[in-house]
Tab-separated table of C-alpha atoms and ligand atoms in Angstrom:
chain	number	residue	atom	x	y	z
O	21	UNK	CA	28.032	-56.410	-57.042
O	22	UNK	CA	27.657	-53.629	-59.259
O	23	UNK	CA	29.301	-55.607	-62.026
O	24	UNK	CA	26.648	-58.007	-61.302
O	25	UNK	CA	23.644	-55.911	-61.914
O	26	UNK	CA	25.203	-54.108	-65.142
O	27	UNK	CA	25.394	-57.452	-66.729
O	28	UNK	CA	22.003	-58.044	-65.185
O	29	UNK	CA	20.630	-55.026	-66.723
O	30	UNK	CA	22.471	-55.750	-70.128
O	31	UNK	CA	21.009	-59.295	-70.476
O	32	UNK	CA	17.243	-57.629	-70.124
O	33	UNK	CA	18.271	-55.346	-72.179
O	34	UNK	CA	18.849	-57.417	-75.149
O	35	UNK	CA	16.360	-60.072	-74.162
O	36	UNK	CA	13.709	-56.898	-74.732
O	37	UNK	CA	15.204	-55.854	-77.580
O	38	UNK	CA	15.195	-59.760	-79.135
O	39	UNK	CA	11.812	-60.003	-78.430
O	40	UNK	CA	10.676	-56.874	-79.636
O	41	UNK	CA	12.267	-57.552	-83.058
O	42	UNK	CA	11.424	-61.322	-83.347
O	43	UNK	CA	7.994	-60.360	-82.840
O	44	UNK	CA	8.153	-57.642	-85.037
O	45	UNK	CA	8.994	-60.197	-87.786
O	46	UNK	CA	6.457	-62.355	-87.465
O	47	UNK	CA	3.692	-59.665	-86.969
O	48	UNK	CA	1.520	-59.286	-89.725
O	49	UNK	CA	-0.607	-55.684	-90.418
O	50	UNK	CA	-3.253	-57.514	-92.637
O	51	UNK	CA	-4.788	-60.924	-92.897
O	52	UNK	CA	-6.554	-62.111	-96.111
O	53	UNK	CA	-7.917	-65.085	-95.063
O	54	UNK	CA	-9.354	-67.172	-98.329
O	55	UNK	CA	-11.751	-70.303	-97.449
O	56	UNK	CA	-12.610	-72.811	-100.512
O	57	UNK	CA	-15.606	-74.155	-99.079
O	58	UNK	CA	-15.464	-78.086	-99.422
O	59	UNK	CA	-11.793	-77.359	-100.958
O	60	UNK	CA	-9.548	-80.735	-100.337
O	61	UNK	CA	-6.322	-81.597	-101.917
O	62	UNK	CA	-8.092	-83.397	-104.370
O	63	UNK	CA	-9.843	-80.204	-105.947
O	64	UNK	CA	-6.601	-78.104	-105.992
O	65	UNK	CA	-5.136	-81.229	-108.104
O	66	UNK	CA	-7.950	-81.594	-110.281
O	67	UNK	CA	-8.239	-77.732	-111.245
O	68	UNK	CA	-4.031	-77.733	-111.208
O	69	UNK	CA	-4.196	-80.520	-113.694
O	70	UNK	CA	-6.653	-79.023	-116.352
O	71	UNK	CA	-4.829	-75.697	-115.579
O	72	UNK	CA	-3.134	-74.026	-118.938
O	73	UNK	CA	-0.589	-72.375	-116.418
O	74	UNK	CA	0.670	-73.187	-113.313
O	75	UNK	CA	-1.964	-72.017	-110.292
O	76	UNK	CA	-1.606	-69.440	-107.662
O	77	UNK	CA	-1.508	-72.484	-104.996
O	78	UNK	CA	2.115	-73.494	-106.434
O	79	UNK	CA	3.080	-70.302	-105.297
O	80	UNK	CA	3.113	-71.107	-101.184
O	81	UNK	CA	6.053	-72.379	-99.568
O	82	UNK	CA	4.391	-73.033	-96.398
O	83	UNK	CA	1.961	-75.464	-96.347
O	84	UNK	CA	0.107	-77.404	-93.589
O	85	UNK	CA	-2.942	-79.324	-92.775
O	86	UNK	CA	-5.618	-78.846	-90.460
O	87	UNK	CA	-8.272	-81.629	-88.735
O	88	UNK	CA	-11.791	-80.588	-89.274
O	89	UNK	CA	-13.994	-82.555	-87.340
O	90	UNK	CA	-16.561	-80.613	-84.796
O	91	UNK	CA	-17.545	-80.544	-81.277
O	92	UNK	CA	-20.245	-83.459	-82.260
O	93	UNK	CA	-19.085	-84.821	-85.286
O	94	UNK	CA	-16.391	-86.740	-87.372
O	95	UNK	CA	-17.801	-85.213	-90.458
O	96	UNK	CA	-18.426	-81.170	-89.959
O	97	UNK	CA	-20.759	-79.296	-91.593
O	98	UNK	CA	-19.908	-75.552	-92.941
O	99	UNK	CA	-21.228	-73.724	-89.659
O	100	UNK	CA	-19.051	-75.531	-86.898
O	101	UNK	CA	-16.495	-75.249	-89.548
O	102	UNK	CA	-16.268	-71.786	-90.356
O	103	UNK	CA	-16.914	-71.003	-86.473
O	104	UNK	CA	-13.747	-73.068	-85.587
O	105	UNK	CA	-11.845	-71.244	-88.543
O	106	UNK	CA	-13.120	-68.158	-87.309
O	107	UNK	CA	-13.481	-67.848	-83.180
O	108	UNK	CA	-10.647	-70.715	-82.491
O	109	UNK	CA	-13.297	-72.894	-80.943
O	110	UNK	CA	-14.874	-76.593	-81.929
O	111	UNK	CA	-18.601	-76.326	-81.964
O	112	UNK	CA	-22.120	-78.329	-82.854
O	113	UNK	CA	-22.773	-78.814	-86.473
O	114	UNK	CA	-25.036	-76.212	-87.762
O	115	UNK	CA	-23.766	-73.309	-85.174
O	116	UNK	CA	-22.810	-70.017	-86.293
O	117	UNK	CA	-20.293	-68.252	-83.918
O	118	UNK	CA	-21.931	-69.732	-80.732
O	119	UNK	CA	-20.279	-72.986	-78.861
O	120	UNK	CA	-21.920	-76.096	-77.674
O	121	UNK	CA	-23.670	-74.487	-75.274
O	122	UNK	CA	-24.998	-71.479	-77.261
O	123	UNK	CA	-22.533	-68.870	-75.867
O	124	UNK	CA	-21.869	-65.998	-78.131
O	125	UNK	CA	-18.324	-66.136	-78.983
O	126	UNK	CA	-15.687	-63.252	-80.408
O	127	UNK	CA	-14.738	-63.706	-84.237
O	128	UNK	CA	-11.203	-62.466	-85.621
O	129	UNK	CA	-12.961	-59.643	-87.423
O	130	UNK	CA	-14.620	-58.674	-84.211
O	131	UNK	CA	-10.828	-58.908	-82.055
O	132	UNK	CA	-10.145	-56.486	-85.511
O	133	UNK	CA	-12.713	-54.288	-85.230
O	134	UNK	CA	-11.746	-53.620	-81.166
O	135	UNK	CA	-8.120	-53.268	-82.176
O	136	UNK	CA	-9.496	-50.266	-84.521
O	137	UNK	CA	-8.763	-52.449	-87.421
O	138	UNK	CA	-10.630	-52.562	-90.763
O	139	UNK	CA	-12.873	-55.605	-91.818
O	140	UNK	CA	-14.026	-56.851	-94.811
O	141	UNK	CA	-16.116	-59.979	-96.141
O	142	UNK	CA	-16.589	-61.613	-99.047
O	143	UNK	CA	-18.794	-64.369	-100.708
O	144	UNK	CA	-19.742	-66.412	-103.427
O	145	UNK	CA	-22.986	-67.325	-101.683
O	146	UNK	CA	-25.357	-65.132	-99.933
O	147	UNK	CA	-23.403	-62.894	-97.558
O	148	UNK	CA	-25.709	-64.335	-95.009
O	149	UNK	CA	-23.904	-68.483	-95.949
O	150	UNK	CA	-22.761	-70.129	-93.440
O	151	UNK	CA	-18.766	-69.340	-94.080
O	152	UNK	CA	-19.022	-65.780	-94.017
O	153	UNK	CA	-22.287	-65.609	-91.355
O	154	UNK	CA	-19.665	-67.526	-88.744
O	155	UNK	CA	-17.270	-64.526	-88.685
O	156	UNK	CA	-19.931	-61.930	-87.925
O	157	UNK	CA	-23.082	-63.825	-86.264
O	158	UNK	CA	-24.107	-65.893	-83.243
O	159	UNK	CA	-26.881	-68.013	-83.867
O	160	UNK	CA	-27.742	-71.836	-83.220
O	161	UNK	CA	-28.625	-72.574	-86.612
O	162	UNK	CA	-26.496	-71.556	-90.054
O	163	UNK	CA	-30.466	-71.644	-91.332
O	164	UNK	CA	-31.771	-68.922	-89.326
O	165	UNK	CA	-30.528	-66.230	-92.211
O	166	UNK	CA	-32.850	-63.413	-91.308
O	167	UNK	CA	-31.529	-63.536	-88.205
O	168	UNK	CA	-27.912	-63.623	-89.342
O	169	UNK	CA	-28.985	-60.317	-91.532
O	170	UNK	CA	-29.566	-58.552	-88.034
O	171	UNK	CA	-26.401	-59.337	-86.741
O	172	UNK	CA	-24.547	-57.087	-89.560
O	173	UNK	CA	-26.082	-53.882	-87.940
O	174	UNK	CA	-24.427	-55.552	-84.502
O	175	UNK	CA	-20.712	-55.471	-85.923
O	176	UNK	CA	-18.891	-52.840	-87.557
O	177	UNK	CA	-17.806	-54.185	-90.675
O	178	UNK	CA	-16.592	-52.084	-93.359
O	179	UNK	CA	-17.365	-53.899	-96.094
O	180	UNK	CA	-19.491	-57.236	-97.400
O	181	UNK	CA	-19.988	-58.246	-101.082
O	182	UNK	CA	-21.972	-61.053	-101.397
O	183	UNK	CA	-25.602	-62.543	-102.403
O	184	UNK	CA	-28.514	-62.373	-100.178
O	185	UNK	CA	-29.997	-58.929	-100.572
O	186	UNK	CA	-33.609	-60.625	-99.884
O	187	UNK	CA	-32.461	-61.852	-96.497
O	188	UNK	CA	-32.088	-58.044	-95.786
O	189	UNK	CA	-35.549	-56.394	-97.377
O	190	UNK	CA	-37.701	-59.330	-98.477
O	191	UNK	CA	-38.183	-60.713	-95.239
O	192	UNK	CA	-40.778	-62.103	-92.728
O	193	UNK	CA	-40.804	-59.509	-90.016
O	194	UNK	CA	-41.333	-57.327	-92.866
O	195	UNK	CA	-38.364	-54.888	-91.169
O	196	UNK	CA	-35.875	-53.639	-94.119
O	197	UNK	CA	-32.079	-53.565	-93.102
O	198	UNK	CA	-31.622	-51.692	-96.172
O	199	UNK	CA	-32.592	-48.673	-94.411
O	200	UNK	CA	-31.004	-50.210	-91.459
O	201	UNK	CA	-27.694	-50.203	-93.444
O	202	UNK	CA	-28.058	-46.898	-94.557
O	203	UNK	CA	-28.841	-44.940	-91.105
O	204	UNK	CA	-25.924	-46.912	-89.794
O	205	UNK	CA	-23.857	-45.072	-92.865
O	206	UNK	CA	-23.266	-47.656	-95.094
O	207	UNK	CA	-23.450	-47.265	-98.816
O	208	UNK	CA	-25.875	-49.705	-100.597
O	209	UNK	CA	-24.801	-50.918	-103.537
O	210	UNK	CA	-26.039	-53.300	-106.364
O	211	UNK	CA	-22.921	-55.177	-108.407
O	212	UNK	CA	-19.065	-54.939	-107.203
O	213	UNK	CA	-19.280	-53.548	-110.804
O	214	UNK	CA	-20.947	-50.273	-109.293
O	215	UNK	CA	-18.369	-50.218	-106.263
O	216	UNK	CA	-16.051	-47.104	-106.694
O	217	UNK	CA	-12.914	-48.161	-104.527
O	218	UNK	CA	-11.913	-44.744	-104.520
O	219	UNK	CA	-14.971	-43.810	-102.740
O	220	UNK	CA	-14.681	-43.403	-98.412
O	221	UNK	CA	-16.448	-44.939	-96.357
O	222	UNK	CA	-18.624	-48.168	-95.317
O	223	UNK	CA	-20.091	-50.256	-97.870
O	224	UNK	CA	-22.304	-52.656	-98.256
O	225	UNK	CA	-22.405	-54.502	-101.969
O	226	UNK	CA	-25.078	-56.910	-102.748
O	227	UNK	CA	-24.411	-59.087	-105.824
O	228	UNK	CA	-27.533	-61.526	-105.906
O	229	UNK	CA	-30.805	-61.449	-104.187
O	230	UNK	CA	-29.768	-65.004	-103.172
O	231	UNK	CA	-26.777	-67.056	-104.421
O	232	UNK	CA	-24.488	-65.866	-106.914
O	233	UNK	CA	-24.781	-67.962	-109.716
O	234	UNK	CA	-22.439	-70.588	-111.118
O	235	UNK	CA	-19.080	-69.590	-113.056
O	236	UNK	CA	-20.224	-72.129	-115.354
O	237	UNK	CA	-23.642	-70.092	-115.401
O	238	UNK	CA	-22.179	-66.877	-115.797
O	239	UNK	CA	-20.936	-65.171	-112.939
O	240	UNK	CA	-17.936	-64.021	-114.508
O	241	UNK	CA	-14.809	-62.394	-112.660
O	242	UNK	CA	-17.481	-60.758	-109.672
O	243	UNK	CA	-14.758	-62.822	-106.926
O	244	UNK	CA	-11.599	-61.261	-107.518
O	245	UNK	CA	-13.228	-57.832	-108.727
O	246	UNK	CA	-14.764	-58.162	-105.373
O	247	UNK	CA	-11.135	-59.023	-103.367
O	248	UNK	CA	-9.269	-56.422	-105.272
O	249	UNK	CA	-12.024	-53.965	-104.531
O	250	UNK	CA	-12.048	-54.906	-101.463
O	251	UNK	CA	-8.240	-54.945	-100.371
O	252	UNK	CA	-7.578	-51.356	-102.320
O	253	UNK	CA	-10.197	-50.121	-100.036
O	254	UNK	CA	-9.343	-51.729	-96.694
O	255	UNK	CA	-5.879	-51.294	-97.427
O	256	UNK	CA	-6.252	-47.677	-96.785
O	257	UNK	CA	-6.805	-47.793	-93.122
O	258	UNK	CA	-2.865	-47.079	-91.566
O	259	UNK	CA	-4.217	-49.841	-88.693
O	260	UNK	CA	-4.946	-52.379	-90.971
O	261	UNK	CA	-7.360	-54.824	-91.872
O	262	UNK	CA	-8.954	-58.414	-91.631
O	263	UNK	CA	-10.390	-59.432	-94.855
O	264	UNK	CA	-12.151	-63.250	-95.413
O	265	UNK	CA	-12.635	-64.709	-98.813
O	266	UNK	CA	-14.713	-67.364	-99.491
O	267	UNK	CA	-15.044	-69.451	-102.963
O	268	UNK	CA	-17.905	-70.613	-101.866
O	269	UNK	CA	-19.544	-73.057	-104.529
O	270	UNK	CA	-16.557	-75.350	-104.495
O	271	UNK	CA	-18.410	-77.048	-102.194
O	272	UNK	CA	-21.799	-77.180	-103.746
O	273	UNK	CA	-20.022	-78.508	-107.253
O	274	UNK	CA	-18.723	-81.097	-104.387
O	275	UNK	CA	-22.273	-82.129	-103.614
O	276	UNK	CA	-23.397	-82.342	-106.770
O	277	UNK	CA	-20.779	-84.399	-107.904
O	278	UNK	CA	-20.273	-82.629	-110.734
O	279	UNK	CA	-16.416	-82.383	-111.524
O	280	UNK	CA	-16.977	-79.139	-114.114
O	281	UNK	CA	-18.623	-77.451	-111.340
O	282	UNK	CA	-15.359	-78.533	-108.916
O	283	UNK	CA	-13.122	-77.221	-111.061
O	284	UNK	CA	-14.505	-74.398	-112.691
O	285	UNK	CA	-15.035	-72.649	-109.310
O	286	UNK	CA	-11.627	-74.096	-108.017
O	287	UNK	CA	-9.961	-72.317	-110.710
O	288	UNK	CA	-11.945	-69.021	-110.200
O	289	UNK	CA	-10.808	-69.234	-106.479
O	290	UNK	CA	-7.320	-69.464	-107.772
O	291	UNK	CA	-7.719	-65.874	-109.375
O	292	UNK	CA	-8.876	-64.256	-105.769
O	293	UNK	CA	-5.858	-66.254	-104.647
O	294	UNK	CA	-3.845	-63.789	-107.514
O	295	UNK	CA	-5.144	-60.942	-106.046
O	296	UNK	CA	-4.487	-61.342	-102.745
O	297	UNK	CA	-0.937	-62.553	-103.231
O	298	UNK	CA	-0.668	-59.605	-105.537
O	299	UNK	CA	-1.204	-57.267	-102.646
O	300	UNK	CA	0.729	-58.835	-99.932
O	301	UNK	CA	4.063	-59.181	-102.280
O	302	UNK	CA	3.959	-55.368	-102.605
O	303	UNK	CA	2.873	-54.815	-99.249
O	304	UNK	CA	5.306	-56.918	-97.325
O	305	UNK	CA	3.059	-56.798	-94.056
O	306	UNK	CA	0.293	-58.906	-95.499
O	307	UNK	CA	-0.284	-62.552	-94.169
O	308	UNK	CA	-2.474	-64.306	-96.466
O	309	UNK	CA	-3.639	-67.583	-95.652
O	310	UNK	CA	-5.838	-70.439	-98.358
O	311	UNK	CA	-7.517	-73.211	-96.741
O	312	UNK	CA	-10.805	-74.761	-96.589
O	313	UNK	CA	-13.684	-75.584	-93.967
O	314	UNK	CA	-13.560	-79.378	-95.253
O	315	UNK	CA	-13.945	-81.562	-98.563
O	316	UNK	CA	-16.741	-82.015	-99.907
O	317	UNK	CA	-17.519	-85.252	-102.528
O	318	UNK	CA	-14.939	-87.869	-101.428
O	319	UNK	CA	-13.391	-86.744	-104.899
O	320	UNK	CA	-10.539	-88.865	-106.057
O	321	UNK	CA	-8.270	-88.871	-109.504
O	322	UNK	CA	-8.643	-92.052	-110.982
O	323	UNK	CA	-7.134	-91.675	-114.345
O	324	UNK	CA	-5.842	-88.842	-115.908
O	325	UNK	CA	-3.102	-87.040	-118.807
O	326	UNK	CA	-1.443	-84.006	-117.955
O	327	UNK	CA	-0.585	-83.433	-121.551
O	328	UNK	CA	-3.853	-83.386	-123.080
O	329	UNK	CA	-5.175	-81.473	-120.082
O	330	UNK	CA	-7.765	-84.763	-118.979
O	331	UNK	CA	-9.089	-85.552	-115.837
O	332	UNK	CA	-11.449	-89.084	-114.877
O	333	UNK	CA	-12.821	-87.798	-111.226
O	334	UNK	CA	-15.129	-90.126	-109.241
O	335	UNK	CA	-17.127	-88.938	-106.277
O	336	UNK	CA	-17.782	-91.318	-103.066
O	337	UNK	CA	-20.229	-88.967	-101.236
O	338	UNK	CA	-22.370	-86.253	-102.075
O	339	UNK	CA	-21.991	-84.798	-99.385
O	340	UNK	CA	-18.819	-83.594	-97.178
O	341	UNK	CA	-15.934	-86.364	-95.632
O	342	UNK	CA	-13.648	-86.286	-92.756
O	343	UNK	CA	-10.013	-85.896	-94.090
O	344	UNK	CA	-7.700	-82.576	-93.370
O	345	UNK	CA	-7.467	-80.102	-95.625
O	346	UNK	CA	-4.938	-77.929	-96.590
O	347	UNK	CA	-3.441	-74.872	-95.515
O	348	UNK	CA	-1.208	-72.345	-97.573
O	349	UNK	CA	-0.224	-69.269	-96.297
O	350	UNK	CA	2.339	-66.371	-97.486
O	351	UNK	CA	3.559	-63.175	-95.430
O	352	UNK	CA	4.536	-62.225	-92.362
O	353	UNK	CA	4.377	-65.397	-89.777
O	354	UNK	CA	3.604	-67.807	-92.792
O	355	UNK	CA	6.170	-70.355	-91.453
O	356	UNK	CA	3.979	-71.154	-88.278
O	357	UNK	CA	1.346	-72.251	-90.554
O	358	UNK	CA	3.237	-75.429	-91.305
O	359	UNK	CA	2.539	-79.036	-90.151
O	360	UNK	CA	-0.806	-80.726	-88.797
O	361	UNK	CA	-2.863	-78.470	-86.655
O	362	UNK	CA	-6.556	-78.313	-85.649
O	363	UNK	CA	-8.920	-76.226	-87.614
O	364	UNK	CA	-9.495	-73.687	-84.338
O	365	UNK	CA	-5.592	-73.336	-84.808
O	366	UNK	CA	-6.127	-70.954	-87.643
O	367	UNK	CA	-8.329	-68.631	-85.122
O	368	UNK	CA	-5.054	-69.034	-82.893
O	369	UNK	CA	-2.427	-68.475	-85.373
O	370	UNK	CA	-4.394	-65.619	-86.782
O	371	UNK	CA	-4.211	-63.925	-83.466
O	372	UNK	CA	-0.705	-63.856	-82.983
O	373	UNK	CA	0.044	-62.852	-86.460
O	374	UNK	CA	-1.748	-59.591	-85.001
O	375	UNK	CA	-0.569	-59.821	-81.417
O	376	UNK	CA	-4.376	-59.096	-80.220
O	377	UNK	CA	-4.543	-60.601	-76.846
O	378	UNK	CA	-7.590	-62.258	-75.741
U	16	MG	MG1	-19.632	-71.745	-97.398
U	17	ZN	ZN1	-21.397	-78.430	-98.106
């Protein structure tokens, strides 16, 4: 009998003790999650193709899929897609963080924030976009940006660098969340150039008074300036943080069908990618994870020469398709990001990579 219960007590023993170091393995103190908007397979080849060295992407061992269709459509748009990516749940096309019904729901950087995390966005587009609105808004249309604004006083985010300054001063109800932003302590800043990452504190960086403009037109190295920025200052908090990247105008070059404008901003993602991996290879406790909301163009390789660094791309839409997209991640818990998931998966595998219970 009392043999009994010392072998008893043994076998919890080291069943607590497996757990507690399994899970210790797979727990990650930072995401850096990266979104290509409109960012298929296709794209990745393309820019790895014209590449003069190998890209970032080539650097993931574990690699999956996910299925991006929405609550209401075969073909999502970039609001139920970035709401699935970020809140784990399959809504309309056009919501931001709200389901089908128009219920509010919690983002990862919001399950962050209450887990006395750190949080950071940031955007090719205007901060207020779609991709980056559905981590930090509820509304029942992507279009209602004013409104989206607001909801950045609601959450306690740390730090944003985007566009869309004019969403936050120039707008209709004549109210300025400048001021807003300020009162709530937030430093106001024009240009990630400006943006001391040295300096304490909250920060909000405004890059554009609407988009940011094209690589091809000039934007120059403002998207991994911004993620570097952004990770040496999150990285300070001892909690950790929850940081979301978004190349953005992958997705517009998609809808333009215009394979310079793929690539160009395909390749610029890559160098965010750099950064990010940068920081979690040093860091050890850093899962970062590369996918995209869906594809945008129907793009497909038709012809091409590795050699001479050629490309002949054809379009079949202008605007975004149905297939899965891919997923690369690195870090702690990177191996559960393997095989063919859905895209409210992400949300889920995000989750446990931080054990925050629901
Ligand atoms: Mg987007
Ligand atoms: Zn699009």
């Amino acid at each position: 009998m009392k043999k009994a219960s010392y072998l008893i007590l043994t076998i919890i023993i080291l069943f607590i003790t497996y757990n507690f170091v399994a899970k210790d393995n797979n727990q990650a103190k930072n995401v850096i999650l990266l979104i290509g908007d409109g960012m298929g397979v296709t794209q990745i080849y393309a820019a790895m193709s014209v590449s003069e060295k190998p890209l970032n992407f080539e650097k993931f061992k574990h690699v999956g899929f996910h299925k991006t269709y929405s609550a209401n459509s075969y073909i999502t748009d970039s609001g139920a897609g970035g709401t699935a990516l970020a809140t784990g749940v399959k809504t309309k096309n056009k919501r931001i963080g709200v389901d089908t019904l128009g219920n509010p729901l919690k983002s990862i950087l919001v399950y962050a924030e209450e887990n006395q995390l750190v949080t950071g966005l940031v955007s090719t587009s205007a901060i207020t976009h779609a991709t980056p609105a559905s981590f930090i808004a509820s509304d029942s249309s992507r279009y209602n940006y004013e409104n989206i604004a607001k909801d950045f006083l609601d959450v306690d985010i740390d730090i944003f660098i985007g566009g869309g300054k004019n969403h936050f001063n120039k707008r209709e109800d004549q109210l300025n969340l400048i001021d807003s932003l300020k009162k709530n302590n937030y430093q106001v800043i024009d240009g990630v150039n400006n943006l001391d990452e040295k300096a304490e504190g909250k920060f909000a960086v405004f890059t554009a008074d609407k988009h940011n403009p094209k690589i091809l037109d000039g934007r120059g190295d403002m998207l991994s300036v911004s993620t570097e920025k952004a990770i040496n200052i999150l990285s300070k908090n001892k909690e950790g943080f929850f940081l979301m990247v978004e190349g953005s105008q992958i997705d517009w070059g998609g809808h333009d069908k215009d394979i310079d404008y793929v690539v160009s901003e395909t390749l610029d993602f890559d160098k965010a990618i750099a950064k990010a991996l940068e920081f979690a290879i040093k860091d050890k406790k850093t899962l970062v994870i590369v996918t995209a909301d869906h594809e945008t163009g129907g793009l497909t390789l038709v012809d091409g020469d590795l050699e001479k660094k050629e490309i002949t791309a054809e379009f079949s839409t202008d605007d975004h398709t149905a297939v899965m997209v891919p997923v690369f991640a690195f870090g702690p818990g990177a191996e559960n990001f393997g095989g063919i998931y859905e895209n409210t998966d992400i949300f889920e595998k995000m989750m446990t990579a931080f054990g925050f219970k629901k």
